[in-house]
Amino acid sequence: MERPKTYFPSQPEIQQRTNQYQELKPLHLSYARDVALFYQFTTDPISPPALSLIPDGCFDLLFCCDESQPAAFLWTSPYSRRKQPAFSPDCTYFGVRFFPEQSLLKFKVPMAELLDQQIQLFDVFPGEQKIVEELIVAGTFQERIRAFMAFLDQAKVDLDKEIRLVKHAIAEIYRSKGTINIQEVAFDVGCSEQYIRRRFEAYIGFSPKQFSQVVKFQNALDYFLAPEQPDMLDIVHETGYYDQAHFIKDFKKFMQVTPKQYKKEQT
């Protein structure tokens, strides 16, 4: 099933607070269903930033491509905007962001136990650790993408049958931009709400209700960060919030600041 083009996770602070940022969406459909983005950045040699992640339901694999301090992390979605530990100075990081409904990689423990953490990747993932060395040797962003795709071909498992129900439910949430009622999802897939909740928590960590709220907020954030700076009431109208107060309440829940405060941070 092809992923509906209605949801794309946004992490604007990674681009804003790092050097030499690059990104690329997968060009091959076989990867584009599962991988949202390849990206790369370099940290400051003196004072590397503590980057903040915004809830998006995704997970990232993040690699420090420095032969003196090689590292690989699983970077999971927080429940609300949260600063991650400081990064190594003067280091090139290569990252891969996976959609919540990805069906290629399986971790040693349920995703519900991994959310809101930065974890040593190979503590929770059974893949070959030589990928870190291969990414260090690769000299360019494009070469690292090719090296990672080769690693992915070897590491991937066939999870499609296991998570078919979850993928279908996520597709419905995407289509509604996070406004669908979970009872409607349960009726549509022919399962109980409790069963769907257990499947969601095992594979993406969030409950269906939490994930719907994240999708709704990410869609609103996309409008909010648009260069043309739309009116707040237009954002509310376009993204299904009841009124401006509800949007501001959700924004503060996920971002830890109000929309006005966040805009001020970015200037």
PDB file of N, CA and C in Angstrom, residues 14-115:
ATOM      1  N   ILE A  14      16.516  21.215  13.865  1.00  0.00           N
ATOM      2  CA  ILE A  14      17.743  20.546  13.434  1.00  0.00           C
ATOM      3  C   ILE A  14      18.405  21.361  12.328  1.00  0.00           C
ATOM      4  N   GLN A  15      17.614  21.814  11.393  1.00  0.00           N
ATOM      5  CA  GLN A  15      18.161  22.625  10.301  1.00  0.00           C
ATOM      6  C   GLN A  15      18.600  24.004  10.780  1.00  0.00           C
ATOM      7  N   GLN A  16      17.820  24.600  11.677  1.00  0.00           N
ATOM      8  CA  GLN A  16      18.082  25.967  12.110  1.00  0.00           C
ATOM      9  C   GLN A  16      19.336  26.089  12.972  1.00  0.00           C
ATOM     10  N   ARG A  17      19.673  25.056  13.735  1.00  0.00           N
ATOM     11  CA  ARG A  17      20.709  25.189  14.766  1.00  0.00           C
ATOM     12  C   ARG A  17      21.968  24.381  14.495  1.00  0.00           C
ATOM     13  N   THR A  18      22.115  23.906  13.256  1.00  0.00           N
ATOM     14  CA  THR A  18      23.323  23.166  12.911  1.00  0.00           C
ATOM     15  C   THR A  18      23.960  23.792  11.673  1.00  0.00           C
ATOM     16  N   ASN A  19      25.138  23.312  11.326  1.00  0.00           N
ATOM     17  CA  ASN A  19      25.876  23.830  10.171  1.00  0.00           C
ATOM     18  C   ASN A  19      25.793  22.853   9.000  1.00  0.00           C
ATOM     19  N   GLN A  20      25.884  23.391   7.797  1.00  0.00           N
ATOM     20  CA  GLN A  20      25.989  22.594   6.566  1.00  0.00           C
ATOM     21  C   GLN A  20      24.880  21.539   6.474  1.00  0.00           C
ATOM     22  N   TYR A  21      23.684  21.940   6.829  1.00  0.00           N
ATOM     23  CA  TYR A  21      22.563  21.001   6.817  1.00  0.00           C
ATOM     24  C   TYR A  21      22.183  20.628   5.383  1.00  0.00           C
ATOM     25  N   GLN A  22      21.965  19.326   5.163  1.00  0.00           N
ATOM     26  CA  GLN A  22      21.481  18.819   3.879  1.00  0.00           C
ATOM     27  C   GLN A  22      20.378  17.809   4.152  1.00  0.00           C
ATOM     28  N   GLU A  23      19.440  17.689   3.231  1.00  0.00           N
ATOM     29  CA  GLU A  23      18.409  16.659   3.365  1.00  0.00           C
ATOM     30  C   GLU A  23      17.969  16.191   1.995  1.00  0.00           C
ATOM     31  N   LEU A  24      17.438  14.972   1.959  1.00  0.00           N
ATOM     32  CA  LEU A  24      16.942  14.405   0.707  1.00  0.00           C
ATOM     33  C   LEU A  24      15.873  13.371   1.026  1.00  0.00           C
ATOM     34  N   LYS A  25      14.732  13.496   0.362  1.00  0.00           N
ATOM     35  CA  LYS A  25      13.703  12.470   0.471  1.00  0.00           C
ATOM     36  C   LYS A  25      14.081  11.310  -0.452  1.00  0.00           C
ATOM     37  N   PRO A  26      13.774  10.075  -0.045  1.00  0.00           N
ATOM     38  CA  PRO A  26      14.124   8.929  -0.903  1.00  0.00           C
ATOM     39  C   PRO A  26      13.492   9.049  -2.283  1.00  0.00           C
ATOM     40  N   LEU A  27      14.271   8.691  -3.295  1.00  0.00           N
ATOM     41  CA  LEU A  27      13.789   8.781  -4.663  1.00  0.00           C
ATOM     42  C   LEU A  27      13.141   7.479  -5.123  1.00  0.00           C
ATOM     43  N   HIS A  28      13.521   6.362  -4.502  1.00  0.00           N
ATOM     44  CA  HIS A  28      12.975   5.060  -4.883  1.00  0.00           C
ATOM     45  C   HIS A  28      11.726   4.757  -4.063  1.00  0.00           C
ATOM     46  N   LEU A  29      10.645   4.363  -4.739  1.00  0.00           N
ATOM     47  CA  LEU A  29       9.390   4.099  -4.049  1.00  0.00           C
ATOM     48  C   LEU A  29       9.530   3.014  -2.993  1.00  0.00           C
ATOM     49  N   SER A  30      10.400   2.032  -3.254  1.00  0.00           N
ATOM     50  CA  SER A  30      10.566   0.937  -2.303  1.00  0.00           C
ATOM     51  C   SER A  30      11.068   1.431  -0.948  1.00  0.00           C
ATOM     52  N   TYR A  31      11.766   2.577  -0.930  1.00  0.00           N
ATOM     53  CA  TYR A  31      12.222   3.158   0.324  1.00  0.00           C
ATOM     54  C   TYR A  31      11.301   4.279   0.799  1.00  0.00           C
ATOM     55  N   ALA A  32      10.679   4.996  -0.132  1.00  0.00           N
ATOM     56  CA  ALA A  32       9.877   6.164   0.224  1.00  0.00           C
ATOM     57  C   ALA A  32       8.647   5.802   1.054  1.00  0.00           C
ATOM     58  N   ARG A  33       8.212   4.572   1.010  1.00  0.00           N
ATOM     59  CA  ARG A  33       7.078   4.154   1.839  1.00  0.00           C
ATOM     60  C   ARG A  33       7.457   4.070   3.309  1.00  0.00           C
ATOM     61  N   ASP A  34       8.749   3.908   3.581  1.00  0.00           N
ATOM     62  CA  ASP A  34       9.214   3.675   4.950  1.00  0.00           C
ATOM     63  C   ASP A  34      10.131   4.772   5.487  1.00  0.00           C
ATOM     64  N   VAL A  35      10.940   5.356   4.621  1.00  0.00           N
ATOM     65  CA  VAL A  35      11.905   6.380   5.032  1.00  0.00           C
ATOM     66  C   VAL A  35      11.374   7.754   4.649  1.00  0.00           C
ATOM     67  N   ALA A  36      11.271   8.641   5.628  1.00  0.00           N
ATOM     68  CA  ALA A  36      10.806  10.002   5.354  1.00  0.00           C
ATOM     69  C   ALA A  36      11.919  10.863   4.785  1.00  0.00           C
ATOM     70  N   LEU A  37      13.146  10.703   5.341  1.00  0.00           N
ATOM     71  CA  LEU A  37      14.182  11.687   5.027  1.00  0.00           C
ATOM     72  C   LEU A  37      15.562  11.135   5.366  1.00  0.00           C
ATOM     73  N   PHE A  38      16.517  11.431   4.481  1.00  0.00           N
ATOM     74  CA  PHE A  38      17.936  11.339   4.803  1.00  0.00           C
ATOM     75  C   PHE A  38      18.421  12.769   5.068  1.00  0.00           C
ATOM     76  N   TYR A  39      19.283  12.952   6.075  1.00  0.00           N
ATOM     77  CA  TYR A  39      19.787  14.298   6.345  1.00  0.00           C
ATOM     78  C   TYR A  39      21.185  14.224   6.938  1.00  0.00           C
ATOM     79  N   GLN A  40      21.865  15.342   6.896  1.00  0.00           N
ATOM     80  CA  GLN A  40      23.230  15.416   7.418  1.00  0.00           C
ATOM     81  C   GLN A  40      23.500  16.829   7.914  1.00  0.00           C
ATOM     82  N   PHE A  41      24.262  16.938   8.999  1.00  0.00           N
ATOM     83  CA  PHE A  41      24.650  18.253   9.504  1.00  0.00           C
ATOM     84  C   PHE A  41      25.976  18.147  10.235  1.00  0.00           C
ATOM     85  N   THR A  42      26.574  19.301  10.468  1.00  0.00           N
ATOM     86  CA  THR A  42      27.837  19.375  11.198  1.00  0.00           C
ATOM     87  C   THR A  42      27.641  20.251  12.433  1.00  0.00           C
ATOM     88  N   THR A  43      28.214  19.844  13.544  1.00  0.00           N
ATOM     89  CA  THR A  43      28.084  20.620  14.777  1.00  0.00           C
ATOM     90  C   THR A  43      29.216  21.633  14.900  1.00  0.00           C
ATOM     91  N   ASP A  44      28.966  22.638  15.702  1.00  0.00           N
ATOM     92  CA  ASP A  44      29.948  23.695  15.932  1.00  0.00           C
ATOM     93  C   ASP A  44      31.189  23.110  16.627  1.00  0.00           C
ATOM     94  N   PRO A  45      32.386  23.539  16.253  1.00  0.00           N
ATOM     95  CA  PRO A  45      33.600  22.988  16.872  1.00  0.00           C
ATOM     96  C   PRO A  45      33.799  23.383  18.327  1.00  0.00           C
ATOM     97  N   ILE A  46      33.135  24.436  18.780  1.00  0.00           N
ATOM     98  CA  ILE A  46      33.340  24.903  20.156  1.00  0.00           C
ATOM     99  C   ILE A  46      32.124  24.645  21.038  1.00  0.00           C
ATOM    100  N   SER A  47      30.951  25.021  20.560  1.00  0.00           N
ATOM    101  CA  SER A  47      29.747  24.882  21.397  1.00  0.00           C
ATOM    102  C   SER A  47      28.632  24.209  20.616  1.00  0.00           C
ATOM    103  N   PRO A  48      28.660  22.862  20.504  1.00  0.00           N
ATOM    104  CA  PRO A  48      27.601  22.153  19.791  1.00  0.00           C
ATOM    105  C   PRO A  48      26.253  22.346  20.478  1.00  0.00           C
ATOM    106  N   PRO A  49      25.170  22.424  19.718  1.00  0.00           N
ATOM    107  CA  PRO A  49      23.866  22.720  20.307  1.00  0.00           C
ATOM    108  C   PRO A  49      23.242  21.507  20.979  1.00  0.00           C
ATOM    109  N   ALA A  50      22.319  21.769  21.894  1.00  0.00           N
ATOM    110  CA  ALA A  50      21.425  20.733  22.404  1.00  0.00           C
ATOM    111  C   ALA A  50      20.127  20.885  21.607  1.00  0.00           C
ATOM    112  N   LEU A  51      19.925  20.021  20.656  1.00  0.00           N
ATOM    113  CA  LEU A  51      18.799  20.156  19.740  1.00  0.00           C
ATOM    114  C   LEU A  51      17.497  19.699  20.391  1.00  0.00           C
ATOM    115  N   SER A  52      16.415  20.367  20.021  1.00  0.00           N
ATOM    116  CA  SER A  52      15.096  19.990  20.515  1.00  0.00           C
ATOM    117  C   SER A  52      14.354  19.196  19.456  1.00  0.00           C
ATOM    118  N   LEU A  53      13.749  18.098  19.891  1.00  0.00           N
ATOM    119  CA  LEU A  53      12.879  17.322  19.012  1.00  0.00           C
ATOM    120  C   LEU A  53      11.426  17.666  19.306  1.00  0.00           C
ATOM    121  N   ILE A  54      10.613  17.658  18.252  1.00  0.00           N
ATOM    122  CA  ILE A  54       9.183  17.911  18.355  1.00  0.00           C
ATOM    123  C   ILE A  54       8.461  16.581  18.144  1.00  0.00           C
ATOM    124  N   PRO A  55       7.382  16.295  18.857  1.00  0.00           N
ATOM    125  CA  PRO A  55       6.666  15.036  18.639  1.00  0.00           C
ATOM    126  C   PRO A  55       6.247  14.869  17.179  1.00  0.00           C
ATOM    127  N   ASP A  56       6.588  13.712  16.607  1.00  0.00           N
ATOM    128  CA  ASP A  56       6.187  13.443  15.223  1.00  0.00           C
ATOM    129  C   ASP A  56       5.800  11.986  14.990  1.00  0.00           C
ATOM    130  N   GLY A  57       5.953  11.120  16.003  1.00  0.00           N
ATOM    131  CA  GLY A  57       5.605   9.719  15.853  1.00  0.00           C
ATOM    132  C   GLY A  57       6.640   8.897  15.130  1.00  0.00           C
ATOM    133  N   CYS A  58       7.697   9.522  14.636  1.00  0.00           N
ATOM    134  CA  CYS A  58       8.734   8.837  13.866  1.00  0.00           C
ATOM    135  C   CYS A  58       9.871   8.391  14.788  1.00  0.00           C
ATOM    136  N   PHE A  59      10.844   7.688  14.204  1.00  0.00           N
ATOM    137  CA  PHE A  59      12.114   7.484  14.887  1.00  0.00           C
ATOM    138  C   PHE A  59      13.224   7.736  13.882  1.00  0.00           C
ATOM    139  N   ASP A  60      14.382   8.188  14.399  1.00  0.00           N
ATOM    140  CA  ASP A  60      15.549   8.466  13.560  1.00  0.00           C
ATOM    141  C   ASP A  60      16.688   7.540  13.971  1.00  0.00           C
ATOM    142  N   LEU A  61      17.471   7.128  12.995  1.00  0.00           N
ATOM    143  CA  LEU A  61      18.775   6.527  13.262  1.00  0.00           C
ATOM    144  C   LEU A  61      19.799   7.618  12.986  1.00  0.00           C
ATOM    145  N   LEU A  62      20.656   7.882  13.959  1.00  0.00           N
ATOM    146  CA  LEU A  62      21.593   9.005  13.879  1.00  0.00           C
ATOM    147  C   LEU A  62      23.007   8.496  14.114  1.00  0.00           C
ATOM    148  N   PHE A  63      23.919   8.843  13.192  1.00  0.00           N
ATOM    149  CA  PHE A  63      25.285   8.328  13.232  1.00  0.00           C
ATOM    150  C   PHE A  63      26.285   9.484  13.307  1.00  0.00           C
ATOM    151  N   CYS A  64      27.214   9.401  14.243  1.00  0.00           N
ATOM    152  CA  CYS A  64      28.322  10.345  14.323  1.00  0.00           C
ATOM    153  C   CYS A  64      29.437   9.811  13.427  1.00  0.00           C
ATOM    154  N   CYS A  65      29.718  10.526  12.333  1.00  0.00           N
ATOM    155  CA  CYS A  65      30.666  10.048  11.324  1.00  0.00           C
ATOM    156  C   CYS A  65      32.061  10.624  11.569  1.00  0.00           C
ATOM    157  N   ASP A  66      32.569  10.406  12.757  1.00  0.00           N
ATOM    158  CA  ASP A  66      33.899  10.886  13.146  1.00  0.00           C
ATOM    159  C   ASP A  66      34.678   9.679  13.645  1.00  0.00           C
ATOM    160  N   GLU A  67      35.792   9.356  12.985  1.00  0.00           N
ATOM    161  CA  GLU A  67      36.514   8.134  13.337  1.00  0.00           C
ATOM    162  C   GLU A  67      37.079   8.166  14.749  1.00  0.00           C
ATOM    163  N   SER A  68      37.215   9.359  15.346  1.00  0.00           N
ATOM    164  CA  SER A  68      37.734   9.437  16.709  1.00  0.00           C
ATOM    165  C   SER A  68      36.642   9.244  17.754  1.00  0.00           C
ATOM    166  N   GLN A  69      35.381   9.372  17.358  1.00  0.00           N
ATOM    167  CA  GLN A  69      34.269   9.215  18.306  1.00  0.00           C
ATOM    168  C   GLN A  69      33.043   8.625  17.603  1.00  0.00           C
ATOM    169  N   PRO A  70      33.190   7.477  16.948  1.00  0.00           N
ATOM    170  CA  PRO A  70      32.069   6.896  16.197  1.00  0.00           C
ATOM    171  C   PRO A  70      30.921   6.519  17.133  1.00  0.00           C
ATOM    172  N   ALA A  71      29.693   6.716  16.653  1.00  0.00           N
ATOM    173  CA  ALA A  71      28.531   6.404  17.483  1.00  0.00           C
ATOM    174  C   ALA A  71      27.305   6.217  16.600  1.00  0.00           C
ATOM    175  N   ALA A  72      26.365   5.450  17.105  1.00  0.00           N
ATOM    176  CA  ALA A  72      25.090   5.247  16.415  1.00  0.00           C
ATOM    177  C   ALA A  72      23.986   5.255  17.453  1.00  0.00           C
ATOM    178  N   PHE A  73      22.933   6.031  17.177  1.00  0.00           N
ATOM    179  CA  PHE A  73      21.849   6.204  18.134  1.00  0.00           C
ATOM    180  C   PHE A  73      20.491   5.907  17.502  1.00  0.00           C
ATOM    181  N   LEU A  74      19.589   5.434  18.329  1.00  0.00           N
ATOM    182  CA  LEU A  74      18.170   5.442  17.997  1.00  0.00           C
ATOM    183  C   LEU A  74      17.597   6.670  18.684  1.00  0.00           C
ATOM    184  N   TRP A  75      16.965   7.533  17.900  1.00  0.00           N
ATOM    185  CA  TRP A  75      16.443   8.814  18.371  1.00  0.00           C
ATOM    186  C   TRP A  75      14.937   8.752  18.220  1.00  0.00           C
ATOM    187  N   THR A  76      14.198   8.605  19.310  1.00  0.00           N
ATOM    188  CA  THR A  76      12.752   8.380  19.214  1.00  0.00           C
ATOM    189  C   THR A  76      11.961   9.639  19.531  1.00  0.00           C
ATOM    190  N   SER A  77      10.717   9.636  19.085  1.00  0.00           N
ATOM    191  CA  SER A  77       9.859  10.810  19.257  1.00  0.00           C
ATOM    192  C   SER A  77       9.537  11.051  20.728  1.00  0.00           C
ATOM    193  N   PRO A  78       9.639  12.298  21.174  1.00  0.00           N
ATOM    194  CA  PRO A  78       9.197  12.631  22.534  1.00  0.00           C
ATOM    195  C   PRO A  78       7.682  12.812  22.574  1.00  0.00           C
ATOM    196  N   TYR A  79       7.135  12.936  23.779  1.00  0.00           N
ATOM    197  CA  TYR A  79       5.711  13.236  23.950  1.00  0.00           C
ATOM    198  C   TYR A  79       5.459  14.740  23.838  1.00  0.00           C
ATOM    199  N   SER A  80       6.489  15.529  24.141  1.00  0.00           N
ATOM    200  CA  SER A  80       6.437  16.976  23.962  1.00  0.00           C
ATOM    201  C   SER A  80       7.854  17.443  23.645  1.00  0.00           C
ATOM    202  N   ARG A  81       7.966  18.649  23.101  1.00  0.00           N
ATOM    203  CA  ARG A  81       9.265  19.175  22.681  1.00  0.00           C
ATOM    204  C   ARG A  81      10.273  19.080  23.827  1.00  0.00           C
ATOM    205  N   ARG A  82      11.437  18.502  23.503  1.00  0.00           N
ATOM    206  CA  ARG A  82      12.413  18.283  24.569  1.00  0.00           C
ATOM    207  C   ARG A  82      13.821  18.365  24.000  1.00  0.00           C
ATOM    208  N   LYS A  83      14.703  19.018  24.743  1.00  0.00           N
ATOM    209  CA  LYS A  83      16.104  19.106  24.336  1.00  0.00           C
ATOM    210  C   LYS A  83      16.777  17.755  24.505  1.00  0.00           C
ATOM    211  N   GLN A  84      17.543  17.389  23.509  1.00  0.00           N
ATOM    212  CA  GLN A  84      18.327  16.163  23.550  1.00  0.00           C
ATOM    213  C   GLN A  84      19.709  16.478  24.116  1.00  0.00           C
ATOM    214  N   PRO A  85      20.439  15.443  24.549  1.00  0.00           N
ATOM    215  CA  PRO A  85      21.790  15.688  25.095  1.00  0.00           C
ATOM    216  C   PRO A  85      22.669  16.416  24.089  1.00  0.00           C
ATOM    217  N   ALA A  86      23.636  17.146  24.604  1.00  0.00           N
ATOM    218  CA  ALA A  86      24.562  17.887  23.741  1.00  0.00           C
ATOM    219  C   ALA A  86      25.282  16.930  22.795  1.00  0.00           C
ATOM    220  N   PHE A  87      25.538  17.388  21.583  1.00  0.00           N
ATOM    221  CA  PHE A  87      26.199  16.571  20.589  1.00  0.00           C
ATOM    222  C   PHE A  87      27.707  16.800  20.622  1.00  0.00           C
ATOM    223  N   SER A  88      28.449  15.883  20.031  1.00  0.00           N
ATOM    224  CA  SER A  88      29.905  16.018  19.988  1.00  0.00           C
ATOM    225  C   SER A  88      30.284  17.231  19.142  1.00  0.00           C
ATOM    226  N   PRO A  89      31.320  17.968  19.540  1.00  0.00           N
ATOM    227  CA  PRO A  89      31.735  19.138  18.764  1.00  0.00           C
ATOM    228  C   PRO A  89      32.401  18.747  17.456  1.00  0.00           C
ATOM    229  N   ASP A  90      32.241  19.601  16.451  1.00  0.00           N
ATOM    230  CA  ASP A  90      32.926  19.469  15.169  1.00  0.00           C
ATOM    231  C   ASP A  90      32.766  18.058  14.587  1.00  0.00           C
ATOM    232  N   CYS A  91      31.549  17.579  14.586  1.00  0.00           N
ATOM    233  CA  CYS A  91      31.265  16.226  14.095  1.00  0.00           C
ATOM    234  C   CYS A  91      30.200  16.292  13.018  1.00  0.00           C
ATOM    235  N   THR A  92      30.358  15.474  11.988  1.00  0.00           N
ATOM    236  CA  THR A  92      29.335  15.328  10.965  1.00  0.00           C
ATOM    237  C   THR A  92      28.393  14.206  11.367  1.00  0.00           C
ATOM    238  N   TYR A  93      27.113  14.522  11.447  1.00  0.00           N
ATOM    239  CA  TYR A  93      26.090  13.530  11.775  1.00  0.00           C
ATOM    240  C   TYR A  93      25.270  13.206  10.535  1.00  0.00           C
ATOM    241  N   PHE A  94      25.019  11.924  10.345  1.00  0.00           N
ATOM    242  CA  PHE A  94      24.155  11.452   9.259  1.00  0.00           C
ATOM    243  C   PHE A  94      22.919  10.820   9.890  1.00  0.00           C
ATOM    244  N   GLY A  95      21.742  11.252   9.428  1.00  0.00           N
ATOM    245  CA  GLY A  95      20.507  10.771  10.028  1.00  0.00           C
ATOM    246  C   GLY A  95      19.538  10.205   8.998  1.00  0.00           C
ATOM    247  N   VAL A  96      18.717   9.269   9.469  1.00  0.00           N
ATOM    248  CA  VAL A  96      17.662   8.684   8.643  1.00  0.00           C
ATOM    249  C   VAL A  96      16.387   8.671   9.467  1.00  0.00           C
ATOM    250  N   ARG A  97      15.357   9.354   8.972  1.00  0.00           N
ATOM    251  CA  ARG A  97      14.074   9.421   9.679  1.00  0.00           C
ATOM    252  C   ARG A  97      13.088   8.437   9.055  1.00  0.00           C
ATOM    253  N   PHE A  98      12.543   7.553   9.889  1.00  0.00           N
ATOM    254  CA  PHE A  98      11.589   6.548   9.424  1.00  0.00           C
ATOM    255  C   PHE A  98      10.168   6.955   9.781  1.00  0.00           C
ATOM    256  N   PHE A  99       9.243   6.716   8.877  1.00  0.00           N
ATOM    257  CA  PHE A  99       7.832   6.952   9.165  1.00  0.00           C
ATOM    258  C   PHE A  99       7.358   5.994  10.255  1.00  0.00           C
ATOM    259  N   PRO A 100       6.334   6.387  11.016  1.00  0.00           N
ATOM    260  CA  PRO A 100       5.814   5.500  12.060  1.00  0.00           C
ATOM    261  C   PRO A 100       5.362   4.145  11.521  1.00  0.00           C
ATOM    262  N   GLU A 101       4.822   4.128  10.302  1.00  0.00           N
ATOM    263  CA  GLU A 101       4.272   2.892   9.732  1.00  0.00           C
ATOM    264  C   GLU A 101       5.316   2.060   8.997  1.00  0.00           C
ATOM    265  N   GLN A 102       6.608   2.363   9.177  1.00  0.00           N
ATOM    266  CA  GLN A 102       7.651   1.620   8.478  1.00  0.00           C
ATOM    267  C   GLN A 102       7.535   0.124   8.780  1.00  0.00           C
ATOM    268  N   SER A 103       7.862  -0.680   7.796  1.00  0.00           N
ATOM    269  CA  SER A 103       7.755  -2.134   7.982  1.00  0.00           C
ATOM    270  C   SER A 103       9.043  -2.834   7.571  1.00  0.00           C
ATOM    271  N   LEU A 104      10.197  -2.186   7.856  1.00  0.00           N
ATOM    272  CA  LEU A 104      11.492  -2.748   7.481  1.00  0.00           C
ATOM    273  C   LEU A 104      12.324  -3.192   8.676  1.00  0.00           C
ATOM    274  N   LEU A 105      12.308  -2.418   9.755  1.00  0.00           N
ATOM    275  CA  LEU A 105      13.194  -2.669  10.889  1.00  0.00           C
ATOM    276  C   LEU A 105      12.400  -3.081  12.118  1.00  0.00           C
ATOM    277  N   LYS A 106      12.937  -4.037  12.838  1.00  0.00           N
ATOM    278  CA  LYS A 106      12.306  -4.493  14.078  1.00  0.00           C
ATOM    279  C   LYS A 106      13.323  -4.412  15.206  1.00  0.00           C
ATOM    280  N   PHE A 107      12.917  -3.814  16.327  1.00  0.00           N
ATOM    281  CA  PHE A 107      13.802  -3.658  17.471  1.00  0.00           C
ATOM    282  C   PHE A 107      13.600  -4.784  18.475  1.00  0.00           C
ATOM    283  N   LYS A 108      14.531  -4.894  19.409  1.00  0.00           N
ATOM    284  CA  LYS A 108      14.507  -6.001  20.361  1.00  0.00           C
ATOM    285  C   LYS A 108      13.400  -5.867  21.393  1.00  0.00           C
ATOM    286  N   VAL A 109      12.901  -4.650  21.594  1.00  0.00           N
ATOM    287  CA  VAL A 109      11.839  -4.403  22.581  1.00  0.00           C
ATOM    288  C   VAL A 109      10.741  -3.586  21.913  1.00  0.00           C
ATOM    289  N   PRO A 110       9.512  -3.604  22.470  1.00  0.00           N
ATOM    290  CA  PRO A 110       8.424  -2.813  21.879  1.00  0.00           C
ATOM    291  C   PRO A 110       8.761  -1.326  21.863  1.00  0.00           C
ATOM    292  N   MET A 111       8.286  -0.623  20.845  1.00  0.00           N
ATOM    293  CA  MET A 111       8.581   0.797  20.705  1.00  0.00           C
ATOM    294  C   MET A 111       8.050   1.611  21.879  1.00  0.00           C
ATOM    295  N   ALA A 112       6.989   1.136  22.528  1.00  0.00           N
ATOM    296  CA  ALA A 112       6.446   1.853  23.683  1.00  0.00           C
ATOM    297  C   ALA A 112       7.493   2.020  24.783  1.00  0.00           C
ATOM    298  N   GLU A 113       8.477   1.111  24.841  1.00  0.00           N
ATOM    299  CA  GLU A 113       9.534   1.185  25.856  1.00  0.00           C
ATOM    300  C   GLU A 113      10.704   2.061  25.410  1.00  0.00           C
ATOM    301  N   LEU A 114      10.670   2.530  24.166  1.00  0.00           N
ATOM    302  CA  LEU A 114      11.805   3.269  23.608  1.00  0.00           C
ATOM    303  C   LEU A 114      11.519   4.741  23.355  1.00  0.00           C
ATOM    304  N   LEU A 115      10.257   5.147  23.483  1.00  0.00           N
ATOM    305  CA  LEU A 115       9.906   6.523  23.160  1.00  0.00           C
ATOM    306  C   LEU A 115      10.628   7.530  24.054  1.00  0.00           C
TER     307      LEU A 115
END
